[in-house]
Tab-separated table of C-alpha atoms in Angstrom:
chain	number	residue	atom	x	y	z
R	1080	UNK	CA	-16.786	-18.132	17.697
R	1081	UNK	CA	-16.991	-15.065	19.742
R	1082	UNK	CA	-20.136	-14.460	22.003
R	1083	UNK	CA	-22.260	-11.245	22.027
R	1084	UNK	CA	-21.713	-9.287	25.307
R	1085	UNK	CA	-24.784	-8.390	27.175
R	1086	UNK	CA	-26.233	-4.891	26.827
R	1087	UNK	CA	-25.201	-2.173	29.397
R	1088	UNK	CA	-27.140	-2.202	32.630
R	1089	UNK	CA	-30.431	-0.345	32.106
R	1090	UNK	CA	-30.346	-0.218	28.250
R	1091	UNK	CA	-32.736	-2.007	25.964
R	1092	UNK	CA	-31.136	-4.246	23.340
R	1093	UNK	CA	-33.668	-2.453	20.670
R	1094	UNK	CA	-35.142	0.957	19.961
R	1095	UNK	CA	-38.226	1.788	18.167
R	1096	UNK	CA	-37.497	1.916	14.525
R	1097	UNK	CA	-38.069	5.288	12.757
R	1098	UNK	CA	-40.669	5.371	9.955
R	1099	UNK	CA	-39.750	5.033	6.400
R	1100	UNK	CA	-41.180	7.210	3.616
R	1101	UNK	CA	-42.793	10.614	3.863
R	1102	UNK	CA	-41.222	13.695	5.650
R	1103	UNK	CA	-38.313	13.200	8.012
R	1104	UNK	CA	-39.207	12.058	11.470
R	1105	UNK	CA	-37.533	13.459	14.449
R	1106	UNK	CA	-34.432	15.652	13.859
R	1107	UNK	CA	-30.887	16.078	15.271
R	1108	UNK	CA	-30.618	15.356	18.680
R	1109	UNK	CA	-33.074	12.359	18.398
R	1110	UNK	CA	-31.636	9.487	20.474
R	1111	UNK	CA	-32.088	5.496	20.308
R	1112	UNK	CA	-31.908	3.412	23.455
R	1113	UNK	CA	-28.508	2.523	22.781
R	1114	UNK	CA	-27.240	6.187	23.084
R	1115	UNK	CA	-26.947	6.781	19.260
R	1116	UNK	CA	-27.735	10.173	18.177
R	1117	UNK	CA	-29.381	11.187	14.910
R	1118	UNK	CA	-27.182	13.281	12.625
R	1119	UNK	CA	-29.261	13.422	9.481
R	1120	UNK	CA	-32.306	11.647	8.016
R	1121	UNK	CA	-33.327	12.624	4.254
R	1122	UNK	CA	-36.984	11.228	4.463
R	1123	UNK	CA	-39.023	9.924	1.513
R	1124	UNK	CA	-37.199	7.379	-0.578
R	1125	UNK	CA	-33.845	9.031	-0.174
R	1126	UNK	CA	-31.090	7.007	1.628
R	1127	UNK	CA	-28.063	8.848	3.409
R	1128	UNK	CA	-25.036	6.453	3.594
R	1129	UNK	CA	-21.249	6.194	3.888
R	1130	UNK	CA	-20.415	8.952	6.358
R	1131	UNK	CA	-16.783	9.833	6.373
R	1132	UNK	CA	-15.466	12.620	8.730
R	1133	UNK	CA	-13.450	15.285	7.254
R	1134	UNK	CA	-9.952	15.675	8.620
R	1135	UNK	CA	-10.973	18.712	11.048
R	1136	UNK	CA	-13.957	16.571	12.511
R	1137	UNK	CA	-16.568	19.130	11.632
R	1138	UNK	CA	-18.441	17.581	9.127
R	1139	UNK	CA	-18.907	14.323	7.417
R	1140	UNK	CA	-18.851	13.460	3.495
R	1141	UNK	CA	-22.291	11.647	2.764
R	1142	UNK	CA	-23.565	9.764	-0.379
R	1143	UNK	CA	-27.469	10.251	-0.731
R	1144	UNK	CA	-29.178	7.764	-2.991
R	1145	UNK	CA	-32.404	8.865	-4.567
R	1146	UNK	CA	-34.562	5.872	-4.587
R	1147	UNK	CA	-33.691	3.896	-1.487
R	1148	UNK	CA	-30.644	1.881	-0.148
R	1149	UNK	CA	-27.979	1.648	-2.680
R	1150	UNK	CA	-30.553	2.532	-5.441
R	1151	UNK	CA	-30.990	5.124	-8.329
R	1152	UNK	CA	-28.782	7.995	-8.828
R	1153	UNK	CA	-26.549	9.132	-5.959
R	1154	UNK	CA	-25.102	12.580	-5.004
R	1155	UNK	CA	-22.426	13.699	-2.767
R	1156	UNK	CA	-23.057	16.160	0.091
R	1157	UNK	CA	-21.211	17.505	3.270
R	1158	UNK	CA	-23.075	17.585	6.489
R	1159	UNK	CA	-21.907	19.537	9.656
R	1160	UNK	CA	-21.929	17.352	12.826
R	1161	UNK	CA	-22.909	20.300	15.186
R	1162	UNK	CA	-25.302	23.129	14.898
R	1163	UNK	CA	-27.294	23.298	11.671
R	1164	UNK	CA	-27.128	19.951	10.184
R	1165	UNK	CA	-28.051	20.949	6.610
R	1166	UNK	CA	-26.955	18.509	4.022
R	1167	UNK	CA	-25.075	20.660	1.400
R	1168	UNK	CA	-24.900	19.010	-2.085
R	1169	UNK	CA	-21.363	19.469	-3.552
R	1170	UNK	CA	-21.960	17.029	-6.563
R	1171	UNK	CA	-25.218	15.829	-8.018
R	1172	UNK	CA	-25.385	14.539	-11.757
R	1173	UNK	CA	-28.601	13.485	-13.021
R	1174	UNK	CA	-28.969	9.709	-13.511
R	1175	UNK	CA	-25.409	8.972	-12.207
R	1176	UNK	CA	-24.053	7.615	-9.180
R	1177	UNK	CA	-21.240	9.367	-7.173
R	1178	UNK	CA	-20.330	7.358	-4.207
R	1179	UNK	CA	-17.751	7.816	-1.500
R	1180	UNK	CA	-16.148	5.194	1.051
R	1181	UNK	CA	-16.786	5.678	4.608
R	1182	UNK	CA	-13.366	6.002	6.344
R	1183	UNK	CA	-10.388	7.772	4.972
R	1184	UNK	CA	-12.142	9.306	1.906
R	1185	UNK	CA	-10.523	12.595	2.661
R	1186	UNK	CA	-7.122	13.980	1.710
R	1187	UNK	CA	-5.825	15.291	5.003
R	1188	UNK	CA	-2.565	16.380	3.872
R	1189	UNK	CA	-3.817	18.750	1.211
R	1190	UNK	CA	-3.811	22.387	1.815
R	1191	UNK	CA	-7.374	22.542	1.070
R	1192	UNK	CA	-9.341	19.326	1.941
R	1193	UNK	CA	-10.270	17.033	-1.034
R	1194	UNK	CA	-12.060	13.763	-1.143
R	1195	UNK	CA	-11.944	10.815	-3.296
R	1196	UNK	CA	-15.022	8.978	-4.781
R	1197	UNK	CA	-16.144	6.909	-7.472
R	1198	UNK	CA	-18.586	7.701	-10.140
R	1199	UNK	CA	-19.678	6.715	-13.857
R	1200	UNK	CA	-20.265	10.477	-14.707
R	1201	UNK	CA	-17.593	10.070	-17.659
R	1202	UNK	CA	-18.516	6.668	-19.144
R	1203	UNK	CA	-20.286	3.458	-18.728
R	1204	UNK	CA	-18.341	2.423	-15.536
R	1205	UNK	CA	-16.923	3.646	-12.408
R	1206	UNK	CA	-13.665	5.390	-12.090
R	1207	UNK	CA	-11.756	7.045	-9.263
R	1208	UNK	CA	-12.211	10.929	-9.054
R	1209	UNK	CA	-11.258	13.724	-6.475
R	1210	UNK	CA	-12.892	16.730	-5.583
R	1211	UNK	CA	-12.623	19.827	-3.405
R	1212	UNK	CA	-15.853	20.877	-1.909
R	1213	UNK	CA	-16.888	23.912	-4.230
R	1214	UNK	CA	-14.458	22.712	-6.755
R	1215	UNK	CA	-14.516	20.842	-9.912
R	1216	UNK	CA	-14.096	17.028	-10.105
R	1217	UNK	CA	-10.944	15.645	-11.262
R	1218	UNK	CA	-10.672	12.197	-12.881
R	1219	UNK	CA	-7.721	10.034	-11.516
R	1220	UNK	CA	-8.047	6.581	-13.403
R	1221	UNK	CA	-8.921	5.540	-17.041
R	1222	UNK	CA	-9.625	2.065	-18.128
R	1223	UNK	CA	-11.711	0.270	-20.462
R	1224	UNK	CA	-11.910	-3.436	-19.449
R	1225	UNK	CA	-15.297	-3.549	-18.401
R	1226	UNK	CA	-14.641	-3.427	-14.643
R	1227	UNK	CA	-15.606	-0.817	-12.176
R	1228	UNK	CA	-13.049	1.254	-9.966
R	1229	UNK	CA	-14.762	2.077	-6.694
R	1230	UNK	CA	-14.430	2.427	-2.921
R	1231	UNK	CA	-11.319	4.733	-2.834
R	1232	UNK	CA	-9.290	5.720	0.023
R	1233	UNK	CA	-6.465	8.399	0.383
R	1234	UNK	CA	-3.218	7.483	1.908
R	1235	UNK	CA	-2.318	9.809	4.824
R	1236	UNK	CA	0.243	11.701	2.788
R	1237	UNK	CA	-2.135	12.280	0.002
R	1238	UNK	CA	0.076	10.666	-2.563
R	1239	UNK	CA	-2.000	7.579	-3.339
R	1240	UNK	CA	-5.437	6.152	-3.615
R	1241	UNK	CA	-6.335	2.601	-2.845
R	1242	UNK	CA	-9.537	1.230	-4.482
R	1243	UNK	CA	-11.592	-1.798	-5.318
R	1244	UNK	CA	-11.815	-3.369	-8.826
R	1245	UNK	CA	-15.206	-4.704	-9.314
R	1246	UNK	CA	-16.245	-7.233	-11.739
R	1247	UNK	CA	-19.921	-7.504	-12.858
R	1248	UNK	CA	-20.799	-11.346	-12.975
R	1249	UNK	CA	-21.291	-10.894	-16.843
R	1250	UNK	CA	-17.647	-9.836	-17.166
R	1251	UNK	CA	-15.858	-11.976	-14.528
R	1252	UNK	CA	-14.079	-15.503	-15.086
R	1253	UNK	CA	-15.322	-16.843	-11.799
R	1254	UNK	CA	-14.079	-20.609	-12.292
R	1255	UNK	CA	-17.421	-22.179	-11.111
R	1256	UNK	CA	-18.331	-19.473	-8.189
R	1257	UNK	CA	-21.105	-17.310	-9.205
R	1258	UNK	CA	-19.992	-14.336	-6.961
R	1259	UNK	CA	-17.517	-11.510	-7.813
R	1260	UNK	CA	-13.895	-11.967	-7.281
R	1261	UNK	CA	-12.617	-8.277	-6.819
R	1262	UNK	CA	-8.995	-7.100	-6.400
R	1263	UNK	CA	-7.250	-4.109	-4.431
R	1264	UNK	CA	-5.258	-1.616	-6.255
R	1265	UNK	CA	-3.608	1.529	-5.557
R	1266	UNK	CA	-2.770	4.470	-7.897
R	1267	UNK	CA	-0.998	7.837	-7.425
R	1268	UNK	CA	-3.161	10.763	-6.930
R	1269	UNK	CA	-1.908	12.352	-10.297
R	1270	UNK	CA	-2.772	9.278	-12.014
R	1271	UNK	CA	-0.781	6.889	-13.942
R	1272	UNK	CA	-0.806	3.031	-14.022
R	1273	UNK	CA	-2.522	1.387	-11.072
R	1274	UNK	CA	-0.641	-1.181	-8.889
R	1275	UNK	CA	-2.202	-4.433	-7.965
R	1276	UNK	CA	-2.065	-5.217	-4.089
R	1277	UNK	CA	-4.492	-8.045	-3.694
R	1278	UNK	CA	-5.419	-10.264	-6.684
R	1279	UNK	CA	-8.973	-11.584	-6.196
R	1280	UNK	CA	-9.075	-13.715	-9.354
R	1281	UNK	CA	-5.497	-15.272	-8.746
R	1282	UNK	CA	-6.535	-16.390	-5.252
R	1283	UNK	CA	-10.290	-16.910	-5.859
R	1284	UNK	CA	-11.325	-14.553	-3.392
R	1285	UNK	CA	-13.537	-11.477	-3.164
R	1286	UNK	CA	-11.763	-8.450	-1.711
R	1287	UNK	CA	-13.720	-5.198	-1.168
R	1288	UNK	CA	-13.783	-1.792	0.741
R	1289	UNK	CA	-10.008	-1.148	1.390
R	1290	UNK	CA	-9.261	1.618	3.798
R	1291	UNK	CA	-5.836	3.065	4.518
R	1292	UNK	CA	-4.394	3.052	8.179
R	1293	UNK	CA	-3.472	6.527	9.820
R	1294	UNK	CA	0.198	5.553	9.668
R	1295	UNK	CA	-0.023	4.830	5.961
R	1296	UNK	CA	1.699	1.416	6.409
R	1297	UNK	CA	-1.372	-1.079	6.024
R	1298	UNK	CA	-4.658	-1.198	4.476
R	1299	UNK	CA	-7.713	-2.964	5.911
R	1300	UNK	CA	-10.273	-4.861	3.472
R	1301	UNK	CA	-13.032	-7.430	3.744
R	1302	UNK	CA	-12.463	-10.903	2.062
R	1303	UNK	CA	-14.691	-13.732	1.154
R	1304	UNK	CA	-13.463	-17.107	-0.098
R	1305	UNK	CA	-14.916	-18.835	-3.259
R	1306	UNK	CA	-18.029	-20.569	-2.353
R	1307	UNK	CA	-18.440	-19.173	1.108
R	1308	UNK	CA	-20.936	-16.716	2.580
R	1309	UNK	CA	-18.606	-15.317	5.358
R	1310	UNK	CA	-16.645	-12.244	5.018
R	1311	UNK	CA	-13.587	-11.522	7.113
R	1312	UNK	CA	-11.300	-8.664	7.869
R	1313	UNK	CA	-7.777	-8.689	6.555
R	1314	UNK	CA	-4.973	-6.209	6.507
R	1315	UNK	CA	-2.133	-6.012	3.883
R	1316	UNK	CA	0.821	-3.759	3.681
R	1317	UNK	CA	0.929	-0.591	1.657
R	1318	UNK	CA	3.211	-2.367	-0.772
R	1319	UNK	CA	1.208	-5.651	-1.072
R	1320	UNK	CA	3.087	-7.693	1.281
R	1321	UNK	CA	2.328	-9.002	4.859
R	1322	UNK	CA	-1.190	-10.119	4.152
R	1323	UNK	CA	-2.818	-10.907	7.614
R	1324	UNK	CA	-6.262	-12.076	8.879
R	1325	UNK	CA	-7.869	-9.953	11.585
R	1326	UNK	CA	-11.080	-11.880	12.231
R	1327	UNK	CA	-11.556	-15.728	12.230
R	1328	UNK	CA	-15.126	-16.166	13.672
R	1329	UNK	CA	-18.245	-17.040	11.414
R	1330	UNK	CA	-20.322	-14.135	9.985
R	1331	UNK	CA	-20.266	-11.188	7.759
R	1332	UNK	CA	-17.609	-8.756	8.975
R	1333	UNK	CA	-17.782	-5.695	6.555
R	1334	UNK	CA	-17.088	-2.009	6.116
R	1335	UNK	CA	-13.986	-1.774	8.324
R	1336	UNK	CA	-12.095	1.635	9.022
R	1337	UNK	CA	-9.379	2.704	11.404
R	1338	UNK	CA	-9.488	4.541	14.777
R	1339	UNK	CA	-7.293	7.627	14.613
R	1340	UNK	CA	-4.396	5.903	16.537
R	1341	UNK	CA	-4.506	2.947	14.333
R	1342	UNK	CA	-4.916	0.485	17.248
R	1343	UNK	CA	-8.293	-0.538	16.401
R	1344	UNK	CA	-10.731	-1.144	13.522
R	1345	UNK	CA	-14.634	-0.252	13.472
R	1346	UNK	CA	-16.771	-2.552	11.226
R	1347	UNK	CA	-20.067	-3.865	10.797
R	1348	UNK	CA	-20.995	-7.447	11.648
R	1349	UNK	CA	-23.758	-9.918	11.975
R	1350	UNK	CA	-21.757	-11.985	14.515
R	1351	UNK	CA	-23.029	-14.931	12.565
R	1352	UNK	CA	-26.437	-14.857	14.348
R	1353	UNK	CA	-27.954	-11.363	14.438
R	1354	UNK	CA	-30.824	-10.808	12.083
R	1355	UNK	CA	-29.292	-7.094	11.420
R	1356	UNK	CA	-25.685	-6.281	11.368
R	1357	UNK	CA	-24.361	-3.935	14.151
R	1358	UNK	CA	-21.467	-1.930	14.667
R	1359	UNK	CA	-18.407	-3.532	16.385
R	1360	UNK	CA	-14.716	-2.529	17.347
R	1361	UNK	CA	-11.711	-4.994	17.401
R	1362	UNK	CA	-7.911	-4.639	17.801
R	1363	UNK	CA	-6.341	-4.227	14.532
R	1364	UNK	CA	-4.273	-7.527	14.993
R	1365	UNK	CA	-7.060	-9.408	16.216
R	1366	UNK	CA	-8.841	-10.278	19.521
R	1367	UNK	CA	-12.315	-10.281	20.901
R	1368	UNK	CA	-14.739	-7.850	19.078
R	1369	UNK	CA	-16.709	-5.400	21.280
R	1370	UNK	CA	-20.262	-4.532	20.388
R	1371	UNK	CA	-21.037	-0.825	19.935
R	1372	UNK	CA	-24.555	-0.325	18.713
R	1373	UNK	CA	-27.474	-2.126	20.020
R	1374	UNK	CA	-30.617	-1.740	18.101
R	1375	UNK	CA	-31.587	-5.124	16.709
R	1376	UNK	CA	-34.441	-3.921	14.691
R	1377	UNK	CA	-32.196	-2.036	12.339
R	1378	UNK	CA	-29.044	-2.542	10.253
R	1379	UNK	CA	-26.307	-0.530	11.539
R	1380	UNK	CA	-23.154	-0.296	9.055
R	1381	UNK	CA	-20.510	1.834	7.271
R	1382	UNK	CA	-18.938	3.144	10.388
R	1383	UNK	CA	-16.456	5.860	10.445
R	1384	UNK	CA	-14.118	7.250	13.533
R	1385	UNK	CA	-14.003	10.822	14.166
R	1386	UNK	CA	-10.544	12.305	14.104
R	1387	UNK	CA	-10.764	13.145	17.824
R	1388	UNK	CA	-11.437	9.508	18.589
R	1389	UNK	CA	-14.692	10.547	20.461
R	1390	UNK	CA	-17.520	9.451	18.231
R	1391	UNK	CA	-18.406	6.751	15.464
R	1392	UNK	CA	-20.774	7.732	12.792
R	1393	UNK	CA	-22.776	5.300	10.922
R	1394	UNK	CA	-25.667	4.600	8.622
R	1395	UNK	CA	-28.695	2.710	10.089
R	1396	UNK	CA	-31.825	1.392	8.083
R	1397	UNK	CA	-34.647	0.419	10.127
R	1398	UNK	CA	-35.929	-3.275	9.506
R	1399	UNK	CA	-32.734	-3.953	7.354
R	1400	UNK	CA	-30.782	-3.053	4.413
R	1401	UNK	CA	-33.800	-2.855	2.032
R	1402	UNK	CA	-34.973	0.396	3.423
R	1403	UNK	CA	-33.560	3.865	3.267
R	1404	UNK	CA	-30.783	4.678	5.857
R	1405	UNK	CA	-30.147	7.728	8.062
R	1406	UNK	CA	-26.861	8.654	9.713
R	1407	UNK	CA	-26.319	8.437	13.211
R	1408	UNK	CA	-23.428	8.838	15.707
R	1409	UNK	CA	-22.511	7.012	18.985
R	1410	UNK	CA	-19.813	7.605	21.514
R	1411	UNK	CA	-16.611	5.524	20.822
R	1412	UNK	CA	-16.156	2.677	23.241
R	1413	UNK	CA	-13.236	3.167	25.883
R	1414	UNK	CA	-10.608	0.494	24.952
């Protein structure tokens, strides 16, 4: 079990939590005691989540929930990270949820940037879609088995999308374990039959939030064994072989994405003892995690590394995940 390192000299381990509800408090440039800088706070009941840097690093894709953290309809927006940080909505369907994955949501290989997301806009369950900002949503997957296809991530060459197949408890055959047993699949950007990479039901494990590596050779995801409350980070080859465990300490290690050079992973963790998860970094082949955020009064999660390697953007909910989140960024650690 790894220990939490002490805070840097002269820094507090907690910052004052911003208020919830009402008009936005503070604004761009607001800073916490741990050095994190506010990017965007929607205010009211709206919750800004899942920042994913565009390939040029100039903006982030954002999911904004209307009624709180992971609650209500959800729209997609693009937020500049410098200058006028006004969220520009690019997709908003009434009473529907369009949700992106933090990390490699964008197709960097395309002539015009496009991003992948999941939505139930055309049916009763989530499918994988893509869209260019200012363009028209394009559906990638089609299925009718009662599951949801969500958390999509682009391969570096833009040819494939990896995603999570989620089974709601009422549809899942969970063999005595009341939790979901999700699987990891990939599908061509042009559509067609998906290819399963990690079999959740077959291994009695729950596998979520896959993110493609910058080289395209591996995919990181989080896994929970049946009957366990702990989540660990794992990687698997892009062809479904070479399964490897990255973290082996107790706790909930989730929301993993890659550094631009592919050598490290940034993720959210409660380290087994924290009241609220914080952002950590670990070597992609395992090792001692390094704590990045230090604001014990808030949940910090869904981190994404900027393409130039200088920043980590993340969502933060004061008091815990039950409260609306705002988006922040913090300098990436020197590793």
